[in-house]
Short mmCIF file of C-alpha atoms in Angstrom, two decimals:
data_model
loop_
_atom_site.label_atom_id
_atom_site.label_comp_id
_atom_site.label_asym_id
_atom_site.label_seq_id
_atom_site.Cartn_x
_atom_site.Cartn_y
_atom_site.Cartn_z
CA UNK A 1428 -22.95 97.88 -39.17
CA UNK A 1429 -20.12 98.25 -41.65
CA UNK A 1430 -18.83 95.23 -43.56
CA UNK A 1431 -15.07 95.38 -43.15
CA UNK A 1432 -14.19 92.44 -45.41
CA UNK A 1433 -16.97 90.34 -46.95
CA UNK A 1434 -18.87 93.21 -48.56
CA UNK A 1435 -21.98 92.84 -50.71
CA UNK A 1436 -19.73 93.09 -53.78
CA UNK A 1437 -17.04 90.68 -52.57
CA UNK A 1438 -15.19 89.05 -55.52
CA UNK A 1439 -17.15 91.17 -58.03
CA UNK A 1440 -14.62 93.30 -59.88
CA UNK A 1441 -16.78 95.21 -62.36
CA UNK A 1442 -20.12 97.00 -62.46
CA UNK A 1443 -21.51 94.34 -64.78
CA UNK A 1444 -20.39 91.53 -62.47
CA UNK A 1445 -22.17 93.25 -59.60
CA UNK A 1446 -25.36 93.59 -61.65
CA UNK A 1447 -25.30 89.96 -62.80
CA UNK A 1448 -24.79 88.60 -59.30
CA UNK A 1449 -27.39 90.70 -57.52
CA UNK A 1450 -30.00 90.44 -60.27
CA UNK A 1451 -29.69 86.81 -61.34
CA UNK A 1452 -27.70 84.68 -58.88
CA UNK A 1453 -27.93 85.99 -55.33
CA UNK A 1454 -31.43 84.90 -54.39
CA UNK A 1455 -31.65 81.56 -56.18
CA UNK A 1456 -32.48 78.51 -54.02
CA UNK A 1457 -29.72 75.99 -53.39
CA UNK A 1458 -29.67 72.43 -54.70
CA UNK A 1459 -26.90 70.67 -52.77
CA UNK A 1460 -26.74 67.41 -54.68
CA UNK A 1461 -23.64 66.06 -52.94
CA UNK A 1462 -22.74 66.52 -49.29
CA UNK A 1463 -21.82 64.54 -46.19
CA UNK A 1464 -24.31 66.04 -43.74
CA UNK A 1465 -25.78 63.73 -41.12
CA UNK A 1466 -29.38 62.72 -41.91
CA UNK A 1467 -29.80 62.03 -38.19
CA UNK A 1468 -28.85 65.58 -37.26
CA UNK A 1469 -31.23 66.98 -39.89
CA UNK A 1470 -34.13 64.72 -38.89
CA UNK A 1471 -33.69 65.43 -35.18
CA UNK A 1472 -33.38 69.16 -35.93
CA UNK A 1473 -30.27 69.26 -33.77
CA UNK A 1474 -29.12 72.38 -32.00
CA UNK A 1475 -25.39 72.65 -31.43
CA UNK A 1476 -24.21 73.76 -28.01
CA UNK A 1477 -21.46 76.01 -29.32
CA UNK A 1478 -19.55 77.19 -32.36
CA UNK A 1479 -16.84 74.55 -32.05
CA UNK A 1480 -19.34 71.72 -32.31
CA UNK A 1481 -20.96 73.02 -35.49
CA UNK A 1482 -17.83 74.49 -37.05
CA UNK A 1483 -14.72 72.56 -36.01
CA UNK A 1484 -15.85 69.02 -35.28
CA UNK A 1485 -14.95 66.88 -38.29
CA UNK A 1486 -13.57 69.74 -40.40
CA UNK A 1487 -10.24 68.38 -41.58
CA UNK A 1488 -9.63 71.49 -43.71
CA UNK A 1489 -9.33 73.51 -40.51
CA UNK A 1490 -7.42 70.75 -38.75
CA UNK A 1491 -4.72 70.72 -41.44
CA UNK A 1492 -4.29 74.49 -41.13
CA UNK A 1493 -4.08 74.35 -37.35
CA UNK A 1494 -1.42 71.64 -37.45
CA UNK A 1495 0.58 73.64 -39.97
CA UNK A 1496 0.33 76.68 -37.69
CA UNK A 1497 1.87 74.68 -34.86
CA UNK A 1498 -1.27 73.94 -32.84
CA UNK A 1499 -0.88 70.77 -30.73
CA UNK A 1500 -3.30 67.92 -31.51
CA UNK A 1501 -4.86 68.32 -28.07
CA UNK A 1502 -6.57 71.47 -29.37
CA UNK A 1503 -7.62 69.90 -32.67
CA UNK A 1504 -8.96 66.38 -32.08
CA UNK A 1505 -7.83 65.95 -28.48
CA UNK A 1506 -9.36 66.48 -25.05
CA UNK A 1507 -9.16 70.27 -24.85
CA UNK A 1508 -12.44 72.04 -24.12
CA UNK A 1509 -14.57 73.35 -26.96
CA UNK A 1510 -13.66 76.92 -26.03
CA UNK A 1511 -9.94 76.12 -26.02
CA UNK A 1512 -10.27 74.52 -29.47
CA UNK A 1513 -12.13 77.53 -30.82
CA UNK A 1514 -9.60 79.92 -29.32
CA UNK A 1515 -6.77 78.07 -31.08
CA UNK A 1516 -8.71 78.20 -34.34
CA UNK A 1517 -9.26 81.96 -33.91
CA UNK A 1518 -5.51 82.39 -33.37
CA UNK A 1519 -4.88 80.37 -36.55
CA UNK A 1520 -7.29 82.27 -38.81
CA UNK A 1521 -5.02 85.32 -39.47
CA UNK A 1522 -2.32 82.89 -40.55
CA UNK A 1523 -4.63 81.46 -43.25
CA UNK A 1524 -4.64 84.61 -45.41
CA UNK A 1525 -4.60 83.55 -49.10
CA UNK A 1526 -5.81 80.09 -48.13
CA UNK A 1527 -9.52 79.67 -49.02
CA UNK A 1528 -10.21 79.04 -45.34
CA UNK A 1529 -9.87 82.77 -44.75
CA UNK A 1530 -12.65 83.53 -47.23
CA UNK A 1531 -14.86 80.64 -46.09
CA UNK A 1532 -14.45 81.51 -42.40
CA UNK A 1533 -15.64 85.07 -42.82
CA UNK A 1534 -18.36 84.14 -45.30
CA UNK A 1535 -19.71 81.63 -42.78
CA UNK A 1536 -19.62 84.18 -39.97
CA UNK A 1537 -21.58 86.61 -42.13
CA UNK A 1538 -24.09 83.97 -43.22
CA UNK A 1539 -25.96 82.88 -41.24
CA UNK A 1540 -24.59 84.63 -38.12
CA UNK A 1541 -24.58 88.17 -39.52
CA UNK A 1542 -21.08 88.94 -38.24
CA UNK A 1543 -19.18 91.08 -40.74
CA UNK A 1544 -17.90 93.98 -38.63
CA UNK A 1545 -14.97 92.00 -37.18
CA UNK A 1546 -12.27 89.71 -38.46
CA UNK A 1547 -11.82 86.53 -36.47
CA UNK A 1548 -8.59 86.55 -34.48
CA UNK A 1549 -7.37 86.09 -30.91
CA UNK A 1550 -8.77 89.46 -29.80
CA UNK A 1551 -12.26 88.99 -31.27
CA UNK A 1552 -12.59 85.29 -30.45
CA UNK A 1553 -14.57 85.73 -27.21
CA UNK A 1554 -17.08 88.22 -28.60
CA UNK A 1555 -17.69 86.09 -31.70
CA UNK A 1556 -17.92 82.92 -29.58
CA UNK A 1557 -20.53 84.47 -27.29
CA UNK A 1558 -22.59 86.01 -30.11
CA UNK A 1559 -22.68 82.84 -32.19
CA UNK A 1560 -23.42 80.59 -29.21
CA UNK A 1561 -26.37 82.80 -28.26
CA UNK A 1562 -27.76 82.49 -31.78
CA UNK A 1563 -27.16 78.73 -31.90
CA UNK A 1564 -29.71 78.36 -29.10
CA UNK A 1565 -32.42 79.89 -31.32
CA UNK A 1566 -34.76 77.81 -33.48
CA UNK A 1567 -33.54 79.46 -36.67
CA UNK A 1568 -30.05 78.11 -35.95
CA UNK A 1569 -31.02 74.47 -35.54
CA UNK A 1570 -29.97 72.24 -38.43
CA UNK A 1571 -33.32 72.70 -40.17
CA UNK A 1572 -33.36 76.38 -39.27
CA UNK A 1573 -30.00 76.98 -40.96
CA UNK A 1574 -31.11 75.00 -44.02
CA UNK A 1575 -34.18 77.25 -44.31
CA UNK A 1576 -32.17 80.43 -43.72
CA UNK A 1577 -29.81 79.50 -46.55
CA UNK A 1578 -32.74 78.79 -48.93
CA UNK A 1579 -31.71 75.18 -49.46
CA UNK A 1580 -34.32 73.34 -51.48
CA UNK A 1581 -32.77 69.89 -51.97
CA UNK A 1582 -30.04 68.00 -50.10
CA UNK A 1583 -28.48 64.71 -51.15
CA UNK A 1584 -26.59 63.03 -48.34
CA UNK A 1585 -23.99 60.27 -48.84
CA UNK A 1586 -25.04 56.89 -47.50
CA UNK A 1587 -23.64 53.37 -47.32
CA UNK A 1588 -25.84 50.71 -48.99
CA UNK A 1589 -26.25 48.96 -45.62
CA UNK A 1590 -27.67 52.09 -43.94
CA UNK A 1591 -31.23 51.72 -42.68
CA UNK A 1592 -32.24 55.18 -44.00
CA UNK A 1593 -34.41 55.50 -40.90
CA UNK A 1594 -33.72 59.21 -40.66
CA UNK A 1595 -34.59 59.76 -44.29
CA UNK A 1596 -37.84 57.99 -43.47
CA UNK A 1597 -38.48 60.40 -40.59
CA UNK A 1598 -37.75 63.34 -42.86
CA UNK A 1599 -40.14 62.00 -45.49
CA UNK A 1600 -42.88 61.84 -42.87
CA UNK A 1601 -42.38 65.49 -41.94
CA UNK A 1602 -44.76 67.24 -44.31
CA UNK A 1603 -44.12 70.70 -42.82
CA UNK A 1604 -40.47 71.02 -43.79
CA UNK A 1605 -39.59 73.37 -46.65
CA UNK A 1606 -36.81 71.25 -48.15
CA UNK A 1607 -36.27 67.67 -49.33
CA UNK A 1608 -33.49 65.28 -48.33
CA UNK A 1609 -32.59 62.34 -50.56
CA UNK A 1610 -30.04 59.60 -49.88
CA UNK A 1611 -27.20 58.90 -52.30
CA UNK A 1612 -25.77 55.40 -52.80
CA UNK A 1613 -22.05 55.21 -51.81
CA UNK A 1614 -20.95 51.56 -52.23
CA UNK A 1615 -17.19 52.03 -51.83
CA UNK A 1616 -16.89 49.34 -49.14
CA UNK A 1617 -18.31 46.81 -51.57
CA UNK A 1618 -15.14 47.24 -53.64
CA UNK A 1619 -12.61 47.11 -50.78
CA UNK A 1620 -11.61 43.51 -51.41
CA UNK A 1621 -8.00 44.50 -50.74
CA UNK A 1622 -8.95 45.40 -47.16
CA UNK A 1623 -10.50 42.28 -45.59
CA UNK A 1624 -10.90 44.03 -42.21
CA UNK A 1625 -13.46 46.27 -43.89
CA UNK A 1626 -14.77 44.07 -46.70
CA UNK A 1627 -15.69 40.89 -44.82
CA UNK A 1628 -17.65 42.62 -42.01
CA UNK A 1629 -19.40 44.73 -44.65
CA UNK A 1630 -20.49 41.62 -46.57
CA UNK A 1631 -21.83 40.16 -43.31
CA UNK A 1632 -23.74 43.37 -42.58
CA UNK A 1633 -25.11 43.41 -46.15
CA UNK A 1634 -26.25 39.83 -45.65
CA UNK A 1635 -28.00 40.79 -42.41
CA UNK A 1636 -29.89 43.81 -43.77
CA UNK A 1637 -31.05 41.95 -46.89
CA UNK A 1638 -31.77 38.54 -45.30
CA UNK A 1639 -29.68 36.95 -48.06
CA UNK A 1640 -27.12 34.28 -47.22
CA UNK A 1641 -24.15 35.57 -49.23
CA UNK A 1642 -22.02 32.60 -50.21
CA UNK A 1643 -21.26 33.50 -53.84
CA UNK A 1644 -20.69 36.49 -56.07
CA UNK A 1645 -24.20 36.11 -57.50
CA UNK A 1646 -25.59 36.34 -53.96
CA UNK A 1647 -23.45 39.41 -53.36
CA UNK A 1648 -24.80 41.22 -56.42
CA UNK A 1649 -28.37 40.17 -55.65
CA UNK A 1650 -28.03 41.65 -52.16
CA UNK A 1651 -26.56 44.91 -53.44
CA UNK A 1652 -29.34 45.19 -56.02
CA UNK A 1653 -31.87 44.75 -53.24
CA UNK A 1654 -30.34 47.72 -51.41
CA UNK A 1655 -30.20 49.69 -54.65
CA UNK A 1656 -33.95 49.11 -54.96
CA UNK A 1657 -34.44 50.10 -51.32
CA UNK A 1658 -32.60 53.39 -51.82
CA UNK A 1659 -34.68 54.05 -54.92
CA UNK A 1660 -37.86 53.71 -52.84
CA UNK A 1661 -36.63 56.72 -50.84
CA UNK A 1662 -36.27 58.85 -53.96
CA UNK A 1663 -32.55 58.23 -54.39
CA UNK A 1664 -31.48 59.06 -57.93
CA UNK A 1665 -27.70 59.16 -57.72
CA UNK A 1666 -24.69 57.15 -56.65
CA UNK A 1667 -21.23 58.30 -55.67
CA UNK A 1668 -17.85 56.60 -55.82
CA UNK A 1669 -14.64 57.83 -54.18
CA UNK A 1670 -11.80 56.18 -56.10
CA UNK A 1671 -8.11 56.63 -56.76
CA UNK A 1672 -8.71 55.85 -60.43
CA UNK A 1673 -11.28 54.14 -62.64
CA UNK A 1674 -10.84 50.37 -62.72
CA UNK A 1675 -11.33 48.71 -66.10
CA UNK A 1676 -9.30 45.51 -66.25
CA UNK A 1677 -10.52 42.74 -68.54
CA UNK A 1678 -12.01 39.80 -66.65
CA UNK A 1679 -14.25 36.76 -67.05
CA UNK A 1680 -17.22 35.99 -64.83
CA UNK A 1681 -15.64 32.77 -63.64
CA UNK A 1682 -12.56 34.71 -62.53
CA UNK A 1683 -14.70 37.11 -60.50
CA UNK A 1684 -16.60 34.23 -58.89
CA UNK A 1685 -13.32 32.64 -57.80
CA UNK A 1686 -11.85 35.92 -56.56
CA UNK A 1687 -14.94 36.60 -54.44
CA UNK A 1688 -14.78 33.10 -52.94
CA UNK A 1689 -11.13 33.65 -52.01
CA UNK A 1690 -11.89 37.04 -50.48
CA UNK A 1691 -14.76 35.65 -48.42
CA UNK A 1692 -12.39 32.96 -47.12
CA UNK A 1693 -9.89 35.72 -46.25
CA UNK A 1694 -7.26 34.27 -48.59
CA UNK A 1695 -4.51 36.46 -50.04
CA UNK A 1696 -5.29 38.06 -53.41
CA UNK A 1697 -2.88 39.17 -56.12
CA UNK A 1698 -2.82 42.77 -57.29
CA UNK A 1699 -4.34 41.71 -60.61
CA UNK A 1700 -7.17 39.84 -58.87
CA UNK A 1701 -7.95 42.93 -56.83
CA UNK A 1702 -8.03 45.13 -59.92
CA UNK A 1703 -10.27 42.67 -61.78
CA UNK A 1704 -12.74 42.50 -58.91
CA UNK A 1705 -12.91 46.28 -58.55
CA UNK A 1706 -13.43 46.56 -62.31
CA UNK A 1707 -16.30 44.07 -62.18
CA UNK A 1708 -17.97 45.85 -59.27
CA UNK A 1709 -17.69 49.27 -60.90
CA UNK A 1710 -19.36 47.89 -64.01
CA UNK A 1711 -22.14 46.22 -62.01
CA UNK A 1712 -22.84 49.44 -60.12
CA UNK A 1713 -22.97 51.35 -63.40
CA UNK A 1714 -25.51 48.92 -64.83
CA UNK A 1715 -27.75 49.33 -61.78
CA UNK A 1716 -27.62 53.10 -62.13
CA UNK A 1717 -28.44 52.97 -65.83
CA UNK A 1718 -31.42 50.70 -65.26
CA UNK A 1719 -32.97 53.18 -62.82
CA UNK A 1720 -31.94 56.32 -64.72
CA UNK A 1721 -29.76 57.40 -61.80
CA UNK A 1722 -26.77 59.71 -62.04
CA UNK A 1723 -23.39 58.16 -61.24
CA UNK A 1724 -20.66 60.36 -59.72
CA UNK A 1725 -16.95 59.54 -59.73
CA UNK A 1726 -14.59 61.45 -57.43
CA UNK A 1727 -11.15 60.53 -58.69
CA UNK A 1728 -7.50 60.99 -57.83
CA UNK A 1729 -7.08 61.28 -54.04
CA UNK A 1730 -4.36 59.49 -52.10
CA UNK A 1731 -6.01 58.92 -48.73
CA UNK A 1732 -4.62 58.35 -45.22
CA UNK A 1733 -0.99 59.08 -46.09
CA UNK A 1734 0.11 59.42 -42.47
CA UNK A 1735 0.09 55.92 -40.96
CA UNK A 1736 0.79 57.12 -37.44
CA UNK A 1737 -2.19 59.47 -37.39
CA UNK A 1738 -4.43 57.04 -39.29
CA UNK A 1739 -3.92 54.54 -36.47
CA UNK A 1740 -4.68 57.24 -33.89
CA UNK A 1741 -7.55 59.12 -35.54
CA UNK A 1742 -8.87 57.03 -38.43
CA UNK A 1743 -9.85 58.25 -41.93
CA UNK A 1744 -11.02 61.73 -42.97
CA UNK A 1745 -8.87 63.53 -40.42
CA UNK A 1746 -6.72 65.68 -42.69
CA UNK A 1747 -4.02 63.41 -44.08
CA UNK A 1748 -5.12 63.07 -47.72
CA UNK A 1749 -3.54 64.63 -50.79
CA UNK A 1750 -3.69 65.00 -54.56
CA UNK A 1751 -2.58 61.92 -56.50
CA UNK A 1752 -1.07 61.55 -59.95
CA UNK A 1753 -2.86 58.48 -61.28
CA UNK A 1754 -3.11 57.52 -64.94
CA UNK A 1755 -6.78 58.30 -65.56
CA UNK A 1756 -7.36 58.88 -69.26
CA UNK A 1757 -7.18 55.38 -70.73
CA UNK A 1758 -9.08 53.47 -68.02
CA UNK A 1759 -11.73 56.20 -67.85
CA UNK A 1760 -12.23 56.14 -71.63
CA UNK A 1761 -12.33 52.33 -71.64
CA UNK A 1762 -14.86 52.18 -68.81
CA UNK A 1763 -17.22 54.75 -70.31
CA UNK A 1764 -16.88 53.22 -73.76
CA UNK A 1765 -17.74 49.74 -72.51
CA UNK A 1766 -20.99 51.07 -71.06
CA UNK A 1767 -21.74 53.27 -74.06
CA UNK A 1768 -21.08 50.46 -76.54
CA UNK A 1769 -23.84 48.48 -74.85
CA UNK A 1770 -26.02 51.62 -74.67
CA UNK A 1771 -25.95 51.36 -70.88
CA UNK A 1772 -24.10 54.52 -69.92
CA UNK A 1773 -26.00 56.43 -67.23
CA UNK A 1774 -25.79 60.15 -66.71
CA UNK A 1775 -22.31 60.66 -65.26
CA UNK A 1776 -20.46 63.35 -63.31
CA UNK A 1777 -16.64 63.24 -63.25
CA UNK A 1778 -14.66 65.11 -60.58
CA UNK A 1779 -10.88 65.43 -60.64
CA UNK A 1780 -8.68 66.53 -57.78
CA UNK A 1781 -5.43 66.97 -59.71
CA UNK A 1782 -5.58 70.28 -61.62
CA UNK A 1783 -3.31 68.76 -64.26
CA UNK A 1784 -6.34 66.68 -65.27
CA UNK A 1785 -8.71 69.62 -65.87
CA UNK A 1786 -8.51 69.56 -69.66
CA UNK A 1787 -8.41 65.77 -69.68
CA UNK A 1788 -11.79 65.61 -67.92
CA UNK A 1789 -13.25 68.52 -69.85
CA UNK A 1790 -12.50 66.78 -73.14
CA UNK A 1791 -13.39 63.27 -71.94
CA UNK A 1792 -17.01 64.22 -71.29
CA UNK A 1793 -17.44 65.27 -74.93
CA UNK A 1794 -16.65 61.75 -76.13
CA UNK A 1795 -19.85 60.33 -74.65
CA UNK A 1796 -22.49 63.03 -75.10
CA UNK A 1797 -25.22 61.48 -77.25
CA UNK A 1798 -27.94 64.12 -77.50
CA UNK A 1799 -30.33 62.16 -75.28
CA UNK A 1800 -29.90 64.49 -72.29
CA UNK A 1801 -28.42 68.00 -72.21
CA UNK A 1802 -25.00 67.67 -70.59
CA UNK A 1803 -25.43 63.94 -70.05
CA UNK A 1804 -21.76 63.58 -69.08
CA UNK A 1805 -20.74 66.38 -66.71
CA UNK A 1806 -17.36 67.74 -65.72
CA UNK A 1807 -18.08 68.21 -62.02
CA UNK A 1808 -17.40 71.33 -60.02
CA UNK A 1809 -13.98 72.03 -58.51
CA UNK A 1810 -13.57 69.59 -55.65
CA UNK A 1811 -11.70 69.33 -52.33
CA UNK A 1812 -8.26 70.90 -52.76
CA UNK A 1813 -9.53 72.70 -55.89
CA UNK A 1814 -12.62 74.05 -54.12
CA UNK A 1815 -11.30 77.62 -53.99
CA UNK A 1816 -11.21 80.74 -56.18
CA UNK A 1817 -8.36 79.70 -58.46
CA UNK A 1818 -9.58 76.09 -58.68
CA UNK A 1819 -13.14 77.13 -59.54
CA UNK A 1820 -11.94 79.61 -62.15
CA UNK A 1821 -9.71 77.01 -63.81
CA UNK A 1822 -12.49 74.40 -63.84
CA UNK A 1823 -14.89 76.92 -65.39
CA UNK A 1824 -12.27 77.90 -67.97
CA UNK A 1825 -11.54 74.30 -68.96
CA UNK A 1826 -15.23 73.47 -69.22
CA UNK A 1827 -15.96 76.64 -71.21
CA UNK A 1828 -13.12 76.02 -73.65
CA UNK A 1829 -13.64 72.30 -74.16
CA UNK A 1830 -17.40 71.93 -73.64
CA UNK A 1831 -20.54 73.96 -72.97
CA UNK A 1832 -20.57 76.02 -69.79
CA UNK A 1833 -24.27 76.69 -70.36
CA UNK A 1834 -25.11 73.03 -69.64
CA UNK A 1835 -23.15 72.84 -66.36
CA UNK A 1836 -25.06 71.71 -63.25
CA UNK A 1837 -23.10 73.96 -60.92
CA UNK A 1838 -21.90 73.84 -57.35
CA UNK A 1839 -22.21 71.55 -54.33
CA UNK A 1840 -20.82 71.73 -50.80
CA UNK A 1841 -19.30 68.22 -50.42
CA UNK A 1842 -19.20 69.14 -46.74
CA UNK A 1843 -19.96 67.73 -43.31
CA UNK A 1844 -20.79 71.17 -41.92
CA UNK A 1845 -24.16 72.91 -41.81
CA UNK A 1846 -22.30 76.20 -42.14
CA UNK A 1847 -20.85 75.39 -45.59
CA UNK A 1848 -23.72 76.67 -47.72
CA UNK A 1849 -21.86 79.93 -48.50
CA UNK A 1850 -19.75 77.75 -50.85
CA UNK A 1851 -22.66 78.15 -53.28
CA UNK A 1852 -22.52 81.93 -52.85
CA UNK A 1853 -18.75 81.85 -53.35
CA UNK A 1854 -19.17 79.92 -56.62
CA UNK A 1855 -21.96 82.20 -57.84
CA UNK A 1856 -19.87 85.31 -57.21
CA UNK A 1857 -16.91 83.82 -59.08
CA UNK A 1858 -19.11 82.77 -62.01
CA UNK A 1859 -20.74 86.21 -62.25
CA UNK A 1860 -17.37 87.92 -61.99
CA UNK A 1861 -15.96 85.93 -64.90
CA UNK A 1862 -18.97 86.63 -67.11
CA UNK A 1863 -19.28 90.28 -66.08
CA UNK A 1864 -15.61 90.94 -66.78
CA UNK A 1865 -15.88 89.35 -70.21
CA UNK A 1866 -18.92 91.45 -71.08
CA UNK A 1867 -16.97 94.60 -70.23
CA UNK A 1868 -14.03 93.40 -72.29
CA UNK A 1869 -16.30 92.74 -75.27
CA UNK A 1870 -15.52 89.02 -75.26
CA UNK A 1871 -19.19 88.06 -74.91
CA UNK A 1872 -22.22 90.17 -75.86
CA UNK A 1873 -23.60 92.79 -73.53
CA UNK A 1874 -26.92 90.97 -73.37
CA UNK A 1875 -27.57 90.77 -69.66
CA UNK A 1876 -30.84 88.90 -70.02
CA UNK A 1877 -29.13 86.20 -72.12
CA UNK A 1878 -26.19 85.87 -69.74
CA UNK A 1879 -28.42 86.18 -66.69
CA UNK A 1880 -30.62 83.30 -67.75
CA UNK A 1881 -27.50 81.17 -68.30
CA UNK A 1882 -26.39 82.03 -64.77
CA UNK A 1883 -29.75 80.89 -63.41
CA UNK A 1884 -29.41 77.65 -65.34
CA UNK A 1885 -25.91 76.92 -64.04
CA UNK A 1886 -26.65 77.86 -60.45
CA UNK A 1887 -30.04 76.17 -60.10
CA UNK A 1888 -32.21 75.11 -63.04
CA UNK A 1889 -29.82 72.74 -64.85
CA UNK A 1890 -29.36 70.58 -61.74
CA UNK A 1891 -33.09 70.43 -61.09
CA UNK A 1892 -33.72 69.15 -64.62
CA UNK A 1893 -30.67 66.88 -64.75
CA UNK A 1894 -31.53 64.97 -61.57
CA UNK A 1895 -35.28 65.15 -62.25
CA UNK A 1896 -35.89 66.58 -58.80
#
């Protein structure tokens, strides 16, 4: 069968790039240290009935493209059949040329489905639908089957502190599986004091799962610490925070106590009170992470749920988010410095979504490296709207120029789809292409063993050491 698009040397522009990828990167296991996969679907080893269910459900990248191509919402999140939704996606795919979706779509058809002799379009939709659906019924295409096929060694899901982690418990009991799944602590709702419809029910749920009567800020922190301990008992070693910006307002403890009391009573808060509370919570979370030698991750800069009409209809994470232009440098420096000054700065990964902030982040991490851990403060991989060829190249360039590429912990999927593991392959090809091209230009030495070992570090070994997996 001839590969008509995603060939074995896809994205590899030189002979040296080809050699580096196939010799050093291609067959490395995957450590996916940040994703949004469902622990329930992994633990239950779910089989999806058809390609739409595994590929289109919840994928707001595809939904945005379909809307832009004029596809009615009925065929995106509406009541159309799964086949009708897939057919509309197949009709959309040719219109996505030069959008990363075109690359990802055909990479994901090739791996794990083995389809590389056809491009997805209206004419090939039925044959691809039938072939993939037949394979999805096989054991090797269950959730755990796909994970094994893609050589995934470690998965870190993203979990609310009030989650029971019952499915992580089931996974821990399965001694036959060939991979490990850890939870990651995502306490964003514990900061949403500006949204009482979310915050107050979350506090009540936290109270219920911890058996702590939360009537004060001290109670609140005690309850969160109890959940932090609980997550740690499941092997959790990292937290994650999705924020517009870093919050670092000055505050006193008495102010925070009063603000929490007002919030619990559902009284109106000023903008300054909200910022002070979020600043206090971010600092408390950071202290917990430091105490347990966890890694803290900060995803910064998104404006979420911009379309009020569709937010009311569909809720969050449905394709109506965009890049923001927040002032990040001063609050980020102040926050990290406060922790570092008290020698309580945990290992930290910073992700930006605005490409204008690339060099800002790449230089910020250098301010707080202290020699205790290689790459203690990481400039995280290109994320969300930057998770494409140009975005990855620019992130790698900024990190290389301002820091040490050799200490980078590499790629993640940040995805809700079990078919997204080719993102790691995509990153590895881009990395090898950059290094191979520079060898041939004489910009770095033609020492393939030296460069190859660095590739192995970036794509696999650095993350394993960094997270102590």
